[in-house]
Coordinates of C-alpha atoms and ligand atoms in Angstrom, one line a residue:
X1 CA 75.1 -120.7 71.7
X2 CA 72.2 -123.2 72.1
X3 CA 73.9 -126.3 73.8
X4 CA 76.4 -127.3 76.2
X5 CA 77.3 -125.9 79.6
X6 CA 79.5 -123.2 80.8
X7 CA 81.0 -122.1 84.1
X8 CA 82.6 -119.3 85.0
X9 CA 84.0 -119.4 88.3
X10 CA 84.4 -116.3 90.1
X11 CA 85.4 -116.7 93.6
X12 CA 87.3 -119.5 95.7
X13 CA 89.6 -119.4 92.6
X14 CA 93.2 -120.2 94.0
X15 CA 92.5 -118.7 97.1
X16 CA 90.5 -120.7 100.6
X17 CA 86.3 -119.7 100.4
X18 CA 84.5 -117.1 98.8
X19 CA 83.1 -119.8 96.6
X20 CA 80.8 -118.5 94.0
X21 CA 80.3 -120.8 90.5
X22 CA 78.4 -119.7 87.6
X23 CA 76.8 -122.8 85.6
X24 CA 75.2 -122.0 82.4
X25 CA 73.1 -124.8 80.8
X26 CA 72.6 -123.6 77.6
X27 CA 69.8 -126.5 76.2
X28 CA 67.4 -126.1 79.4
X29 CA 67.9 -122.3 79.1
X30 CA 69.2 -122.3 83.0
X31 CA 71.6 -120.1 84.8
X32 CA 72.6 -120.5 88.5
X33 CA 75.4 -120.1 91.1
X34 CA 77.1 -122.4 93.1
X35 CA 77.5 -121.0 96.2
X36 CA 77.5 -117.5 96.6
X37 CA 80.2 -116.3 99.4
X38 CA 82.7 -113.4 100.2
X39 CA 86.8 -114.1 100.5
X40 CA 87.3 -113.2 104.0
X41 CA 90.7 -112.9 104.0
X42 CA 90.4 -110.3 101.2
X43 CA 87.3 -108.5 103.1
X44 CA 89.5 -108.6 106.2
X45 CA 92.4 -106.9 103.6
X46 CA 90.0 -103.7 103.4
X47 CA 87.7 -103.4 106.5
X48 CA 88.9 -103.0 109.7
X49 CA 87.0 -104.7 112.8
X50 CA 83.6 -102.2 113.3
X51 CA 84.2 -100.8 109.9
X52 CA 81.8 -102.0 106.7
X53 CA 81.2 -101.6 103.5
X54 CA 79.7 -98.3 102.2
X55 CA 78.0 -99.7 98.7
X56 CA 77.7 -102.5 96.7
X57 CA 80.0 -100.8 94.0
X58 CA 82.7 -101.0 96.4
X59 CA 82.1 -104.4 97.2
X60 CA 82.3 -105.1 93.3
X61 CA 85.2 -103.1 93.1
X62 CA 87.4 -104.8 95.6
X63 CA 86.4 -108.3 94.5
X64 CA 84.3 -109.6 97.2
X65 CA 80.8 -110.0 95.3
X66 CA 80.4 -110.6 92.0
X67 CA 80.6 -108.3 89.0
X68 CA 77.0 -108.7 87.4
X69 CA 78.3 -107.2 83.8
X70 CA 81.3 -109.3 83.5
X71 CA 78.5 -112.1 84.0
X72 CA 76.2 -110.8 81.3
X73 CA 73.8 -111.2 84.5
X74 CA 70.8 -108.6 84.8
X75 CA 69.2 -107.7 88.3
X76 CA 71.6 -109.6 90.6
X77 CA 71.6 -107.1 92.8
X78 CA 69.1 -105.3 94.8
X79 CA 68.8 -101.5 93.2
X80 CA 67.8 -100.1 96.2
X81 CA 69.5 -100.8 99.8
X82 CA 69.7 -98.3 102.3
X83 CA 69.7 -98.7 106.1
X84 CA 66.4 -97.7 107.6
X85 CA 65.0 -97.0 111.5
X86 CA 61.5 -97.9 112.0
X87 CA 58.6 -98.5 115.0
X88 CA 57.6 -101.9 115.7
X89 CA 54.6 -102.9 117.3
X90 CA 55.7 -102.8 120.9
X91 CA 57.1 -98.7 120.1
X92 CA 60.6 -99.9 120.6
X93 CA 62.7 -98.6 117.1
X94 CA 64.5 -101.6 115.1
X95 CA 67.1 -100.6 112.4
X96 CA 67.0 -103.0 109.2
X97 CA 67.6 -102.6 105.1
X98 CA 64.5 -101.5 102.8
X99 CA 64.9 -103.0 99.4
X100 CA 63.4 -103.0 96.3
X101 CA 61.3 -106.1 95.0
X102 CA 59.9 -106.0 91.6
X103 CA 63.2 -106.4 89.2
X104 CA 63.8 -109.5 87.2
X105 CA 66.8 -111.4 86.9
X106 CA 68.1 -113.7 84.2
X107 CA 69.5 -115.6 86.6
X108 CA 67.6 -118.5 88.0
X109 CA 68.7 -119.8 91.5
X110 CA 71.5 -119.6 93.8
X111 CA 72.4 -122.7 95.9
X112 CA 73.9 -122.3 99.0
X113 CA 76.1 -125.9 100.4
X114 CA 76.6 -124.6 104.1
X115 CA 76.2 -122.3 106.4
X116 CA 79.5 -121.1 106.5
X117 CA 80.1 -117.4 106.0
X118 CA 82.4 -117.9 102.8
X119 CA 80.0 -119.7 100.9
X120 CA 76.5 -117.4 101.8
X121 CA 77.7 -113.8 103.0
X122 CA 77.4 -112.0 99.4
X123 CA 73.2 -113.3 99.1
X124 CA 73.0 -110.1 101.5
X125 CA 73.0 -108.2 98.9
X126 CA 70.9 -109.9 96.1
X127 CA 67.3 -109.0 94.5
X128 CA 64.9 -110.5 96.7
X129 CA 63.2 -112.1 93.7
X130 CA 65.7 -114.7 92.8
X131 CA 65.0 -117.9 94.4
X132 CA 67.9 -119.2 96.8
X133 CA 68.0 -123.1 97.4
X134 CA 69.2 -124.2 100.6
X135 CA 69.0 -126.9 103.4
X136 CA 66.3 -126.1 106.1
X137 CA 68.8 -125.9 108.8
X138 CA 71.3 -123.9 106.7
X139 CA 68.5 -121.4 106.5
X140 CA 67.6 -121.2 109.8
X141 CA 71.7 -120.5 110.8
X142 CA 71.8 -117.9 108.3
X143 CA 68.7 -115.9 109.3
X144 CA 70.4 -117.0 113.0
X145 CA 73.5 -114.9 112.6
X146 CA 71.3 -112.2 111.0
X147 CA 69.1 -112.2 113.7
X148 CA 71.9 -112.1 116.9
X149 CA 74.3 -109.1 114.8
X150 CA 73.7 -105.7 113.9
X151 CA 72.2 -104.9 110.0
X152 CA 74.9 -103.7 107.7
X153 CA 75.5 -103.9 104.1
X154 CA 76.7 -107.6 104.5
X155 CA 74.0 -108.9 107.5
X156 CA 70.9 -108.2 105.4
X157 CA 69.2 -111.3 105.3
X158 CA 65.9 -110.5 105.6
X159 CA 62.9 -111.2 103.2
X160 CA 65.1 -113.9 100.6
X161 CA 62.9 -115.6 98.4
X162 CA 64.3 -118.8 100.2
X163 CA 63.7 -123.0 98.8
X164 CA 64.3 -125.1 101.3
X165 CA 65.4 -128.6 100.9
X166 CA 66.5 -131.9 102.6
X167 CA 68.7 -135.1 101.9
X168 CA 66.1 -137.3 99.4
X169 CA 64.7 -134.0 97.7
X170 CA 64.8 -133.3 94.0
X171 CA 65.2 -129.8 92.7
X172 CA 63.9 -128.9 89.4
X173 CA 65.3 -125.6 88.2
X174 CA 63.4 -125.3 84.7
X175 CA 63.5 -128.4 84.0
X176 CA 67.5 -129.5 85.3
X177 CA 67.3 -131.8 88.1
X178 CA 69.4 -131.0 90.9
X179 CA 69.9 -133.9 93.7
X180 CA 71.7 -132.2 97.0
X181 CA 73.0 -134.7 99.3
X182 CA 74.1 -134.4 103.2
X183 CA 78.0 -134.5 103.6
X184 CA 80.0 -134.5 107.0
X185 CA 81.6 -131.0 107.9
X186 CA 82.5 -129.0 111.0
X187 CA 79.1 -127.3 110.4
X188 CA 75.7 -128.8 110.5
X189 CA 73.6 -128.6 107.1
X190 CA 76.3 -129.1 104.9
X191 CA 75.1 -130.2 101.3
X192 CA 77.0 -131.2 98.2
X193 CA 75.2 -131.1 95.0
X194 CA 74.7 -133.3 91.7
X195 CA 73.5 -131.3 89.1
X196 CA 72.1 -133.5 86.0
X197 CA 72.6 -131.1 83.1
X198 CA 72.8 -131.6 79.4
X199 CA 76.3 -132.4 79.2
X200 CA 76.1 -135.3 82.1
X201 CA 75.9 -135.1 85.9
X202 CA 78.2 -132.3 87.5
X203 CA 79.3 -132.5 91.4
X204 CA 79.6 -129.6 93.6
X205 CA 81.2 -131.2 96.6
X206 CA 80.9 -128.3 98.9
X207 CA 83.4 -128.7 102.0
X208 CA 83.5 -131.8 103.4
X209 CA 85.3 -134.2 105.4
X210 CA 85.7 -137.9 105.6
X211 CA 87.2 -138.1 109.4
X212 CA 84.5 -136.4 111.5
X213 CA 82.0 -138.3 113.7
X214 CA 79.5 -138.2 110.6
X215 CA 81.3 -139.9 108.0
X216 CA 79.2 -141.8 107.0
X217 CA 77.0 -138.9 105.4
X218 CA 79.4 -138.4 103.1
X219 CA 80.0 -141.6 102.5
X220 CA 76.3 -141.6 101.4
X221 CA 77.0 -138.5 99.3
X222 CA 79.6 -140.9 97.4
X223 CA 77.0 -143.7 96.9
X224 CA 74.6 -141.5 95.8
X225 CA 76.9 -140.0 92.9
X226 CA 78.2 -143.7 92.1
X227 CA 74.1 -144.9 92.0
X228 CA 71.9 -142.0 90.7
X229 CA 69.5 -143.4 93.5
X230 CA 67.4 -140.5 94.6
X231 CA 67.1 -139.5 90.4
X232 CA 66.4 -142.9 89.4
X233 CA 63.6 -144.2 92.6
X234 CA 61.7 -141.0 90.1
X235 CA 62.1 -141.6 86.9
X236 CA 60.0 -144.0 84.9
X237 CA 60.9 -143.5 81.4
X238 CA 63.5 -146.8 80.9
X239 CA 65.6 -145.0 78.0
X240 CA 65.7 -141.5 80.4
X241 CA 66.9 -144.8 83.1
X242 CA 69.9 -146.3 80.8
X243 CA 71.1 -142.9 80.0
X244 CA 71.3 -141.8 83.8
X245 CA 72.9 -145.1 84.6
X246 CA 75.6 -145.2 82.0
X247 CA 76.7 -141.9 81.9
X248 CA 80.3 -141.2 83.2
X249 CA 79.9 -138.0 86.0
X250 CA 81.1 -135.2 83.5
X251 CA 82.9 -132.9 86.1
X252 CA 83.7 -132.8 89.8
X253 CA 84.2 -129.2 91.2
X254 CA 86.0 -130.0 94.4
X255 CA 87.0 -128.5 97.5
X256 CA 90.2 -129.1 98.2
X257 CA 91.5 -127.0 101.3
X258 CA 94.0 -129.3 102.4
X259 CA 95.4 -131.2 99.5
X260 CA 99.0 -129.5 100.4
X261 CA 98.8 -129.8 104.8
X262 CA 96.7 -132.5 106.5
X263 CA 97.5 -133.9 109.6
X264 CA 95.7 -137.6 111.0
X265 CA 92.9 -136.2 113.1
X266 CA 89.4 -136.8 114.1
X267 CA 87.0 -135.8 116.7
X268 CA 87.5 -139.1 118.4
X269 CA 91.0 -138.3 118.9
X270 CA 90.1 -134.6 120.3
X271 CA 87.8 -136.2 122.9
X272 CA 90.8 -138.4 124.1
X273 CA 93.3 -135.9 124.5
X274 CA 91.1 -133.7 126.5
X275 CA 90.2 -137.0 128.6
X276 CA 94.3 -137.4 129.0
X277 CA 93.9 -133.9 130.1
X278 CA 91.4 -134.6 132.9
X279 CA 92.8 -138.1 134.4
X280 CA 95.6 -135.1 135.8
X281 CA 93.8 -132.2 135.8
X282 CA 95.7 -129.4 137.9
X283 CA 93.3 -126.2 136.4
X284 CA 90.4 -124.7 138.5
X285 CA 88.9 -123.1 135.0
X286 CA 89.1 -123.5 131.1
X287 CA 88.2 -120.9 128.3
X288 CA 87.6 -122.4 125.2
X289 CA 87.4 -121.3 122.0
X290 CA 86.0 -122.9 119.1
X291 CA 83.6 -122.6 116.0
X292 CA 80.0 -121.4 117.7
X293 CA 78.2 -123.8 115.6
X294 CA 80.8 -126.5 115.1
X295 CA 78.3 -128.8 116.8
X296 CA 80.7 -131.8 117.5
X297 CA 83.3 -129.6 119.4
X298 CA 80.6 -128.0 121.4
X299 CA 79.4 -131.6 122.1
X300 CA 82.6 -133.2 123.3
X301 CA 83.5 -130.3 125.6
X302 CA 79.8 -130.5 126.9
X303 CA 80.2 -134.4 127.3
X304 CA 83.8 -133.6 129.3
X305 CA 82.3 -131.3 131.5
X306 CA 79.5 -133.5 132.1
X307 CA 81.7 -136.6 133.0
X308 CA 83.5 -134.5 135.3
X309 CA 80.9 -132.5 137.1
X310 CA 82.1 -129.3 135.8
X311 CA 79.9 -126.1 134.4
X312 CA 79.9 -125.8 131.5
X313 CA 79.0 -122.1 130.9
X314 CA 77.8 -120.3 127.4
X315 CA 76.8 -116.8 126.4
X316 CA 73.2 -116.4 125.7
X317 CA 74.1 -115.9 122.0
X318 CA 75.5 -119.3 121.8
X319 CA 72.3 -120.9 123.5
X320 CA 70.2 -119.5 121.0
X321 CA 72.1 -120.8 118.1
X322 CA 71.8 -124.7 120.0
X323 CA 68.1 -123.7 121.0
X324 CA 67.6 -123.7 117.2
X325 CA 69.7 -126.2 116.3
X326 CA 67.5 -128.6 119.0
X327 CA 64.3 -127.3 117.6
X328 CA 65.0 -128.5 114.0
X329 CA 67.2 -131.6 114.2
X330 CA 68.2 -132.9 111.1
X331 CA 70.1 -135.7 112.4
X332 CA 70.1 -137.5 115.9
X333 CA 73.2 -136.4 117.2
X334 CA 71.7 -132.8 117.1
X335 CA 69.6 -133.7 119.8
X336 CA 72.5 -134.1 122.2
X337 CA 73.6 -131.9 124.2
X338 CA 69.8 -130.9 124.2
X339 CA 70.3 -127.2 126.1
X340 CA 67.1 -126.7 127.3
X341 CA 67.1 -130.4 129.4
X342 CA 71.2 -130.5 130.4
X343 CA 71.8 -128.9 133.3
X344 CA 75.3 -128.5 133.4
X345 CA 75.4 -126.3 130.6
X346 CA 75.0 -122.6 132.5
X347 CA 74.1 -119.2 130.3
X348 CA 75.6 -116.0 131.1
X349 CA 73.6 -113.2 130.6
X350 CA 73.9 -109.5 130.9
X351 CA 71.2 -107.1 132.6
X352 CA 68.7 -106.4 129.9
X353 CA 67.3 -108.1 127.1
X354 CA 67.6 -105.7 124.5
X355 CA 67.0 -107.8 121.1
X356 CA 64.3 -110.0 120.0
X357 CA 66.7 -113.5 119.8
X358 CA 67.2 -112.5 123.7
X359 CA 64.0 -112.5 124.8
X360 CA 63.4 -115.5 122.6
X361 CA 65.9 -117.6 124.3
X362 CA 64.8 -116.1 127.6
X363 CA 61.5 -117.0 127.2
X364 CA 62.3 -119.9 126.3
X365 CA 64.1 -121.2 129.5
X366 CA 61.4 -119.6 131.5
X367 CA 58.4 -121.6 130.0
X368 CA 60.7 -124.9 129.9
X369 CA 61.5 -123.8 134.0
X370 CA 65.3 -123.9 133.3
X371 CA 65.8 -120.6 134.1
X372 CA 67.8 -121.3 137.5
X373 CA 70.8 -121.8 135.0
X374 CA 70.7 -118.1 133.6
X375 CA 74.3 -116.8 135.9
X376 CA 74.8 -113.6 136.0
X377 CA 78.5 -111.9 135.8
X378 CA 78.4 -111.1 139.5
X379 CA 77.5 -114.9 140.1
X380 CA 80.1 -116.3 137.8
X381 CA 82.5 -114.1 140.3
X382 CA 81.9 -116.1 142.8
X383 CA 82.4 -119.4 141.3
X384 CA 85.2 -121.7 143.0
X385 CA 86.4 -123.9 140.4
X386 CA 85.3 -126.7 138.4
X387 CA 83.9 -124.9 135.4
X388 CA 84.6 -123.9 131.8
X389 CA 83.5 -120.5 129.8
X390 CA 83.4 -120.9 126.2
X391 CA 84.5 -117.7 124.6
X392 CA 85.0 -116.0 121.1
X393 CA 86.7 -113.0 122.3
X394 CA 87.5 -111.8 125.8
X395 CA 85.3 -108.6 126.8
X396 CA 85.6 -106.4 129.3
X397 CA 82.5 -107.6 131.3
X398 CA 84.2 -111.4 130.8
X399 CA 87.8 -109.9 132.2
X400 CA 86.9 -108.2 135.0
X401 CA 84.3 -111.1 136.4
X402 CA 86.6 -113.9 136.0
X403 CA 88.2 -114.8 139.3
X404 CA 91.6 -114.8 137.9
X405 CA 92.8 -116.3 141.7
X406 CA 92.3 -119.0 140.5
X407 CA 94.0 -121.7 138.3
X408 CA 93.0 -121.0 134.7
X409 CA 93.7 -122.7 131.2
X410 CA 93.3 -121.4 127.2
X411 CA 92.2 -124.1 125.3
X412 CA 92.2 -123.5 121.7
X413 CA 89.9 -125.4 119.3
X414 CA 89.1 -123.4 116.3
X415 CA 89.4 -125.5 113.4
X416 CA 88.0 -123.3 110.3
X417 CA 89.1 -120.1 110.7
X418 CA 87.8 -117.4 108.3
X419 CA 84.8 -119.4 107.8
X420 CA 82.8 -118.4 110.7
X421 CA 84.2 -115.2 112.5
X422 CA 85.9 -112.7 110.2
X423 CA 88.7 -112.4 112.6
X424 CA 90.9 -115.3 113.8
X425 CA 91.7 -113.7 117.0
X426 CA 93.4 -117.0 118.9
X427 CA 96.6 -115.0 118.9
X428 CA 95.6 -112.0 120.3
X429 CA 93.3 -114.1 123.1
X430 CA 96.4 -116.0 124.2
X431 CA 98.9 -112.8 124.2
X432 CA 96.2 -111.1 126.7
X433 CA 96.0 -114.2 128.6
X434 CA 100.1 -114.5 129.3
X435 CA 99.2 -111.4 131.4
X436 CA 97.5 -113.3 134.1
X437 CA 99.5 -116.8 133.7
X438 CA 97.2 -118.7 131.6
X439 CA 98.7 -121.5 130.0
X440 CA 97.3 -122.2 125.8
X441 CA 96.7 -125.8 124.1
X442 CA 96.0 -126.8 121.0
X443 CA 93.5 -129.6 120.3
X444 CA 91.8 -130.0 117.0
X445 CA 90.5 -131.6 114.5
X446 CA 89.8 -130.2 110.5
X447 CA 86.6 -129.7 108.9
X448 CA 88.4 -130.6 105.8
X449 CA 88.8 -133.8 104.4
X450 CA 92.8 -134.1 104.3
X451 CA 95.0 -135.4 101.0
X452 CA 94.8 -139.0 101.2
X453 CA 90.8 -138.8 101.8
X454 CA 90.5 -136.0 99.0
X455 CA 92.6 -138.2 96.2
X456 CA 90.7 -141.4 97.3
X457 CA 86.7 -139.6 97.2
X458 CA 88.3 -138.1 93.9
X459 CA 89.1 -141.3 92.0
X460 CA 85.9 -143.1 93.6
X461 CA 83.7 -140.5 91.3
X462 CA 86.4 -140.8 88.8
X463 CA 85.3 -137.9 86.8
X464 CA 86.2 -136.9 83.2
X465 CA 87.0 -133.2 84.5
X466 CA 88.0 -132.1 87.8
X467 CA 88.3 -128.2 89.1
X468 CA 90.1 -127.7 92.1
X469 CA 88.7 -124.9 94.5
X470 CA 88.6 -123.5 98.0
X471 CA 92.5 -124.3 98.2
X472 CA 95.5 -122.4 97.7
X473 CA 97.5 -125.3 95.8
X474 CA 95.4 -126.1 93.2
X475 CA 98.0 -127.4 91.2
X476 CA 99.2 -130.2 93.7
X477 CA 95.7 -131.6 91.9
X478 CA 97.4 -131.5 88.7
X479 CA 100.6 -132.8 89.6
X480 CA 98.5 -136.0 91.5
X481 CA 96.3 -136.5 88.7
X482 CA 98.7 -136.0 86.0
X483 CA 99.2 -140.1 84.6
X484 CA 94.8 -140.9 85.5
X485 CA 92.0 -140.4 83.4
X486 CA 90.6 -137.3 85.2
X487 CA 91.5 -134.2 83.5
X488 CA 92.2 -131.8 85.8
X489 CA 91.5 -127.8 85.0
X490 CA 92.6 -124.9 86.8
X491 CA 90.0 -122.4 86.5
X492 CA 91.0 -118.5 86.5
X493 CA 88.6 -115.9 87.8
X494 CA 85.7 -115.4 85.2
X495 CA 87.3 -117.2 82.7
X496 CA 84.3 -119.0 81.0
X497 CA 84.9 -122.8 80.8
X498 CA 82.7 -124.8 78.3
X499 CA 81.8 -128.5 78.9
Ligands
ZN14 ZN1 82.9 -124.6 105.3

């Protein structure tokens, strides 16, 4: 076969993340993924919390990672991976993975939309020679969670041959133009793609949403796909110029999470029911849970507590992740809450810094002379009232150092669960918490755009074909779109679609 283009879609296939999208382009000779992420629901299925995988066969085996020989794909994976102990320069022993580097690959490229563990996770286990294209930020999250966890089979993200882009960049795979584009999720450095292949412009939306406090980025995302812009401010040839202008987008491969449940929400709305909360306020203390690096929800809890002259207290982990985040803004509203200069944000920390990221963050407080807000657990003890603790689980250092005397409240807030932290464990935090009287709400707001947004982006691009993914109900697409002109397909795992 010499022309056209072919996908094969292996994960996110009927089933919520673990999006990875093969697209052949046959005429430019180029083959690359779409995302390249593990099903957590299914990894949670087979692996117990503390347990991991023992090999990348397994991993095949159970689904979670690509099959490279259904693929006809050669050197996907790294051939040698085992976990190794060595000396760094200061003596102290670091474990990481020793891999091999010199295979090729037929495979040109993955592209990664967001830093979200179901659409990166599997790229732990790739050859390091294929190059991985991805937003500057959603890198420096990625090599952020690798950093702060222990090495394993899937937290090996050291050494990828990574491409960084940003929001006005053209990538040029061979010779196919690929425009990525910012879109609004509950996740910073979330991209959607237009890929100009031989058959006519493809979208890869990625997630996204229409109702968060960045909106307008993905109402960008739509201009761009409706004006070529970015491709056409480059290209000078004026018959190369009519054809990118008149072509009709040839497919849209959509996320479509909540085409079956949406509820009206927005962050807006979160901020004034936690406001309702505080004109009557009768709690001394409030946990709160919520994505680590869902940056809006950290930033209307930060703003609350700042209104109200309340702590507002993280671990040290999560300061590192905003200490990043601060030092490579990629839009304004990163800089606030800026954690180095707001002084009502307190970090807990434990005795010893143990890991590099620690003394990083450390160091980092010290030379800015903010280190008067490190608390320790004895200190947070003592504390009277007036503060909150933002938590992901409830440890044993966190339990036996709250002052349970006084009046607290569970606030729940996770909005994307499975995307982030393997285990959604808001059950099992609220169940420990009836134990000492602790009251749980609810208030959130989806990273997902909901139906009536979804149907509306969808018949803005007006696409000839349109593939459903990342949702459980992809036929609720069909049924919708069933009298318009979109065709709509519902892909079955690594069955090879030609366009
Ligand atoms: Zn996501």
């Amino acid at each position: 076969m010499n022309h056209g283009v072919r996908l094969i879609f292996v994960g996110g296939v009927n089933e919520i993340g673990g999006n990875a999208v093969l697209l052949e382009d046959f005429e430019k000779n180029v083959k690359i993924f779409l995302d390249f992420g593990i099903n957590t629901k299914r990894y949670n299925d087979h692996y117990k919390k503390g347990e991991f995988p023992k090999n990348l066969e397994e991993l095949v085996r159970i689904n979670l990672i690509p099959n490279e020989e259904k693929l006809s794909l050669q050197g996907l994976y790294t051939k040698m991976f085992s976990k190794i102990t060595f000396k760094q320069e200061n003596g102290k022993k670091m474990s990481g993975m020793l891999l091999d580097y010199h295979q090729s690959s037929n495979l040109d490229g993955i592209l990664i939309s967001h830093p979200h563990k179901d659409h990166y996770l599997a790229l732990s286990s790739i050859n390091r020679m294929i190059p991985v294209y991805t937003g500057v930020v959603t890198k420096e999250i990625i090599e952020a969670f690798y950093k702060s966890s222990k090495p394993s089979l899937i937290n090996n993200f050291g050494n990828l041959n990574w491409k960084t882009f940003r929001t006005g960049d053209i990538l040029d795979i061979k010779g196919m133009k690929i425009v990525p584009y910012h879109v609004d999720h509950s996740i910073p450095a979330a991209y959607g793609f237009i890929i100009y292949s031989s058959v006519g412009p493809i979208i890869y939306s990625g997630d996204f949403r229409m109702h968060g406090p960045l909106s307008r980025m993905t109402e960008e995302f739509l201009h761009e796909i409706k004006t070529h812009e970015t491709l056409l401010s480059r290209t000078e040839n004026k018959i190369e110029l009519k054809a990118i202008r008149e072509k009709r987008i040839k497919a849209l491969i959509c996320s479509g999470t909540k085409i079956n449940k949406s509820t009206i929400e927005s962050e807006k709305l979160v901020e004034e029911n936690l406001n309702q909360l505080f004109s009557n306020n009768p709690f001394d203390f409030i946990l709160v849970k919520h994505d680590r690096i869902d940056w809006d929800r950290f930033r209307t809890f930060s703003n609350l507590a700042k209104k109200y002259e309340w702590k507002y207290i993280i671990t040290e982990k999560d300061a590192y992740f905003y200490y990043l985040l601060n030092k490579d803004v990629i839009h304004d509203t990163m800089r606030n809450p800026n954690i180095l200069e707001e002084d009502h944000i307190h970090i807990l920390i434990k005795k010893h810094a143990t890991n590099t990221w620690q003394k990083e963050i450390r160091q980092a407080f010290k030379e800015y002379k903010k280190h008067h807000r490190f608390m320790s657990y004895k200190q947070l003890k003592q504390l009277d009232g007036k503060f909150f603790v933002y938590i992901t689980y409830l440890d044993k250092q966190l339990k036996k150092n709250l002052n349970f005397n006084l009046k607290g409240l569970f606030i729940s807030s996770s909005i994307d669960p499975y995307a982030e932290e393997f285990y959604d464990n808001t059950s099992h935090i609220r169940k420990e918490l009836e134990d000492y009287g602790i009251p749980a709400y609810r208030i959130h707001a989806s990273g997902h755009a909901t139906a009536h947004d979804l149907i509306n982006f969808i018949n803005e691009i007006n696409p000839e074909i349109l593939f459903p993914i990342h949702t459980e109900h992809p036929e609720f697409f069909q049924k919708i779109f069933s009298s318009s002109p979109i065709k709509v397909i519902l892909p079955e795992p690594y069955e090879p679609i030609i366009l």
